[in-house]
Coordinates of C-alpha atoms and ligand atoms in Angstrom, one line a residue:
X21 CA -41.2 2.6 -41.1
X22 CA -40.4 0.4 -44.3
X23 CA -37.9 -1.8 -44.3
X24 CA -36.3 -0.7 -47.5
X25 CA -33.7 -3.3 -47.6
X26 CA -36.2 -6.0 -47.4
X27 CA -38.4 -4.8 -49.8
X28 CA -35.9 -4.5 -52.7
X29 CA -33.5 -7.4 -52.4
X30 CA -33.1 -9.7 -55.3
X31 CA -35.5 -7.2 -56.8
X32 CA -35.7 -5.9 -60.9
X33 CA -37.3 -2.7 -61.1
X34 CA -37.3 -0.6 -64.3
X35 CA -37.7 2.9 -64.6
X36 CA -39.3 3.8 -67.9
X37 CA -41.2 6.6 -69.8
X38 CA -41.1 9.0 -72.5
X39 CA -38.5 11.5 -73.4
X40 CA -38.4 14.3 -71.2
X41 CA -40.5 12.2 -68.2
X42 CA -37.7 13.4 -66.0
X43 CA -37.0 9.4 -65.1
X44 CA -33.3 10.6 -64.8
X45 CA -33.7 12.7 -62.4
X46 CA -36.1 10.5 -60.1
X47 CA -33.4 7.8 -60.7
X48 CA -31.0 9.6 -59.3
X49 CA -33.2 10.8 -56.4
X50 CA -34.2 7.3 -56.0
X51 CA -30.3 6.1 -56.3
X52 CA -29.1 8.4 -53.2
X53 CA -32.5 7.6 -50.9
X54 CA -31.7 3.9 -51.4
X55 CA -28.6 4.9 -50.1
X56 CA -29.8 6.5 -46.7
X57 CA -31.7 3.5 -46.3
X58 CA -28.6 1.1 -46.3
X59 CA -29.2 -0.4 -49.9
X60 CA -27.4 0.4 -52.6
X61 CA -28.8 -0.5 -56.2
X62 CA -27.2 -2.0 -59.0
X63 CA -27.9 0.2 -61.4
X64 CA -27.7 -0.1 -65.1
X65 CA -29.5 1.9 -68.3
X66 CA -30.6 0.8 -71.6
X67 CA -29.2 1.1 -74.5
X68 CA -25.6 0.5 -72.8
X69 CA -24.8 -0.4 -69.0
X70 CA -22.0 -2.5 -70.8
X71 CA -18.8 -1.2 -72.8
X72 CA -20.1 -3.4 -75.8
X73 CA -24.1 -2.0 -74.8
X74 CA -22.2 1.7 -74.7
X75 CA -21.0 1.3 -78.0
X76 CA -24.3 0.3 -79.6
X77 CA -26.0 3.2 -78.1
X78 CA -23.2 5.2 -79.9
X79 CA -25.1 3.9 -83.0
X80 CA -28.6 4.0 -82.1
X81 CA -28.5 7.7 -81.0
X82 CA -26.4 9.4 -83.6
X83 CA -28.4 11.4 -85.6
X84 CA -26.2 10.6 -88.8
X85 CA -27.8 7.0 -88.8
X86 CA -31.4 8.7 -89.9
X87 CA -32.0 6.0 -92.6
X88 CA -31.9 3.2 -90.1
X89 CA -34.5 0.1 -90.5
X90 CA -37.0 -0.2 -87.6
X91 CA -36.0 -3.6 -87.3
X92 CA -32.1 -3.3 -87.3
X93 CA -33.1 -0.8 -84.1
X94 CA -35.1 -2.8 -82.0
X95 CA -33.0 -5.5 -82.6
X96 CA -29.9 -3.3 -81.8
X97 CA -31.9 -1.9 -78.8
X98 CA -32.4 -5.8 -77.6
X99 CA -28.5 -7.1 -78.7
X100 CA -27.6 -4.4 -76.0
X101 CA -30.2 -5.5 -73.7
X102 CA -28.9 -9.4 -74.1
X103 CA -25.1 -8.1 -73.0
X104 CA -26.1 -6.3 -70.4
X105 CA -28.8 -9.5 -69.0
X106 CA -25.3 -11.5 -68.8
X107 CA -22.2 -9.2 -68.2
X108 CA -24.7 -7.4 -65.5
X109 CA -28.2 -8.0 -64.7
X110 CA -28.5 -11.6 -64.3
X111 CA -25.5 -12.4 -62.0
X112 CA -26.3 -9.3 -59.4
X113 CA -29.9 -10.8 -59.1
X114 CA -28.3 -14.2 -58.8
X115 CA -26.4 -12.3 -55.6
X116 CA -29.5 -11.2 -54.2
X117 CA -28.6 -7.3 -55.0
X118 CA -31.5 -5.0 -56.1
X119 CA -31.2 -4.1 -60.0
X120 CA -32.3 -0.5 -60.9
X121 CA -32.9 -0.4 -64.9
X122 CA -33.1 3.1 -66.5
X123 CA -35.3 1.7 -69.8
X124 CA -35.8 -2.1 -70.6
X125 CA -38.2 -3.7 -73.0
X126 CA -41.2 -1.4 -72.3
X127 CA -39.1 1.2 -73.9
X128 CA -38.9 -0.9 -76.8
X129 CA -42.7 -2.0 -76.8
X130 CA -43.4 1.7 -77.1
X131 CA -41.0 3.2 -78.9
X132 CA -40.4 0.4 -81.7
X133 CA -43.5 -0.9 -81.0
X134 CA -46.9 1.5 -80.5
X135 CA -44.9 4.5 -81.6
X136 CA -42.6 2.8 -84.6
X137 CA -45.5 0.0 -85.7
X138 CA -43.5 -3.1 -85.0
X139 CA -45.9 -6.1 -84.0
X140 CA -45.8 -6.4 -79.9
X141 CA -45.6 -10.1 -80.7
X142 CA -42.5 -9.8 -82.8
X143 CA -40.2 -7.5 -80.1
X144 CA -41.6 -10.3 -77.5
X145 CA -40.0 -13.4 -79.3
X146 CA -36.8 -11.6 -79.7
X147 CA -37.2 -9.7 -75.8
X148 CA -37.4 -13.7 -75.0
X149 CA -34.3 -14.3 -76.9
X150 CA -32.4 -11.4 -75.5
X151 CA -33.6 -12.0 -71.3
X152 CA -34.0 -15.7 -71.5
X153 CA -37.1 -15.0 -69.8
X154 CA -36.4 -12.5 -67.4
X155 CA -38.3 -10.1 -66.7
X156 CA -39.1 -6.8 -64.1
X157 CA -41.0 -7.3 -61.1
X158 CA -42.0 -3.9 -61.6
X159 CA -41.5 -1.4 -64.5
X160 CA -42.2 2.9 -63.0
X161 CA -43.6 4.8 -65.8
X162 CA -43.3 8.2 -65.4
X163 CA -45.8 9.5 -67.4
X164 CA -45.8 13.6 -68.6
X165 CA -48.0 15.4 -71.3
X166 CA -46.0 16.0 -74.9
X167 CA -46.0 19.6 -74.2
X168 CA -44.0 19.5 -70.9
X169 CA -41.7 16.5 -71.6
X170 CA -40.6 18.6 -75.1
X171 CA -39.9 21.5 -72.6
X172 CA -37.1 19.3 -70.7
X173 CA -35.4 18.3 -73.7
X174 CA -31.7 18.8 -74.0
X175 CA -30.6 22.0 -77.0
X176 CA -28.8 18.8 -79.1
X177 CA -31.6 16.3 -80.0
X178 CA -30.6 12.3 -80.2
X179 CA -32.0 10.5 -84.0
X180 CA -34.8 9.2 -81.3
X181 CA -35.5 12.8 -79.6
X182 CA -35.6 13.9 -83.3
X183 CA -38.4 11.7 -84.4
X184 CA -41.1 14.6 -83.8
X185 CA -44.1 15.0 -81.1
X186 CA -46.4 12.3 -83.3
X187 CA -44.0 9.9 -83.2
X188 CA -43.6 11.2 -78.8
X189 CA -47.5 11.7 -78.7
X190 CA -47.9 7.2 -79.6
X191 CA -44.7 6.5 -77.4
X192 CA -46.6 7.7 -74.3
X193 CA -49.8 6.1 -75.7
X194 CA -47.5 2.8 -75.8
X195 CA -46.5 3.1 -72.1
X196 CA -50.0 3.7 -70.7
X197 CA -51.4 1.2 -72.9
X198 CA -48.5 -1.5 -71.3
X199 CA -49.6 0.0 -67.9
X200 CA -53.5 -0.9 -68.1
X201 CA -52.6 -4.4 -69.8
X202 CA -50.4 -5.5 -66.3
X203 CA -51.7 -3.2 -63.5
X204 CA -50.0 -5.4 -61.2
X205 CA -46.3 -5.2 -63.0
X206 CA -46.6 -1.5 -63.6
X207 CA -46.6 2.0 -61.5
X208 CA -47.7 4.8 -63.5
X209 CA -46.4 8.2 -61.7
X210 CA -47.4 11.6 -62.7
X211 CA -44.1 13.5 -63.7
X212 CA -45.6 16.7 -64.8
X213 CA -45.1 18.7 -61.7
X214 CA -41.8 19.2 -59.5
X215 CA -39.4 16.7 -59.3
X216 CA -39.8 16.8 -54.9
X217 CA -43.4 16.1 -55.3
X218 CA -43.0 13.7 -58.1
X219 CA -40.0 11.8 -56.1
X220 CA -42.8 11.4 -53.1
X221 CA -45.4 9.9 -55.2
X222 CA -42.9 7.5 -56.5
X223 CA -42.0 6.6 -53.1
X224 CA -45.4 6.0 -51.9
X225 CA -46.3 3.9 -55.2
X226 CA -43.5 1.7 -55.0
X227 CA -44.2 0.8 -50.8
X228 CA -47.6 -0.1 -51.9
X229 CA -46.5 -1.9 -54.7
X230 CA -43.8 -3.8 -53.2
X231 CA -45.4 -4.4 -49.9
X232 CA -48.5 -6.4 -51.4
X233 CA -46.9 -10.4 -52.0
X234 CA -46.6 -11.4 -55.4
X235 CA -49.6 -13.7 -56.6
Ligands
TMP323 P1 -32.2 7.6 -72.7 O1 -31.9 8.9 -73.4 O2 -33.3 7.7 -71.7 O3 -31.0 6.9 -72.2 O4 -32.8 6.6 -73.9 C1 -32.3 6.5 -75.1 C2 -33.3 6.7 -76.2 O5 -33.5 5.3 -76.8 C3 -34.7 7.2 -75.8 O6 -35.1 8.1 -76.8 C4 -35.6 6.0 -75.8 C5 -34.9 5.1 -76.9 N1 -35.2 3.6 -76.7 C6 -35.9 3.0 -77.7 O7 -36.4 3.5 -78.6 N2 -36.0 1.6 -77.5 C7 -35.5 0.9 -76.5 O8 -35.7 -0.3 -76.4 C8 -34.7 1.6 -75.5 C9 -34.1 0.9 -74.3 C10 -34.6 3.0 -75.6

């Protein structure tokens, strides 16, 4: 059997993927089987994690704020991301606890980036700014079809949920694009079936991940 606790401490691992991926729910499965194998995650989401990170996602998300620049949002996205580095991430790794992110900067590679048509060099130099440098040891995509992540949408759509299934369609594009680039640094799970049988592939993808040292 793994040894869970060894295989996650002082680790960064990002849960990302498109609307709809179901990535909440697999957190949380993830959250409570961490649990019953004596670890227990740090676990922070993107935009917010922080009461000053909260209060930009406030922003970013409101539906009101339709005319907002693709640049004011990425670097909104990343001012939240550079709070929560510092009030949060950075000192629990320092501590040697294991860091569970729901979104980081692949969200913003694929969202602002492939999907919005921001230059992947651009949200780099200011993701540098924001982490100082640090980044995942692994980022999970969960990756779904448009069709069945628009079926898992909430009734109320966020301004980013509202941007239509073209705008969806390049996000996912975005992830799996990030995914081939850095096989190494990235999980790509199938979410489009149930959320038991997606939770097991996770598992087994992350223990063969993990397991293999770090070149
Ligand atoms: P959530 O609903 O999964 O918490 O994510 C909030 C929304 O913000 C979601 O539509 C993805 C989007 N987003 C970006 O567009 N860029 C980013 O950098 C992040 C972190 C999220």
């Amino acid at each position: 059997m793994q040894d869970w606790t060894q295989l996650l401490a002082g680790r960064f691992i990002v849960f990302d993927g498109p609307d709809g991926s179901g990535k909440s729910t697999q957190l949380a499965k993830f959250t409570s089987f961490c649990g019953d194998h004596g670890v227990i995650p740090v676990e922070v989401r993107e935009p917010g994690g922080t009461p000053i990170g909260e209060a930009i996602r406030g922003v970013l998300l409101d539906p009101r704020y339709e005319e907002m620049d693709l640049r004011c949002e990425m670097l909104l996205y990343m001012a939240s991301r550079s709070q929560l580095m510092d009030e949060r991430i950075r000192p629990a790794l320092a501590d040697g606890r294991f860091v569970l992110a729901d979104r980081f900067i692949s969200s913003t590679l694929a969202y602002q980036g492939t999907a919005g048509g921001l230059d992947p060099e651009e949200i780099m130099a200011v993701g540098r700014v924001a982490t100082r440098g640090c980044e995942p040891d692994l980022v999970v995509i969960f990756d779904v079809d448009e069709a069945t992540a628009a079926g898992r949408l909430p009734a109320e759509l966020d301004r980013m949920e509202l941007k239509g299934s073209e705008f969806h369609r390049r996000v996912r594009q975005g992830y799996l694009a990030q995914a081939e680039r850095a096989p190494d640094r990235h999980l790509v799970v199938d979410a489009t079936a149930d959320p038991d049988s997606v939770f097991r592939a996770l598992v087994a993808g992350l223990e063969s991940h993990l397991s293999v040292p770090e070149g």
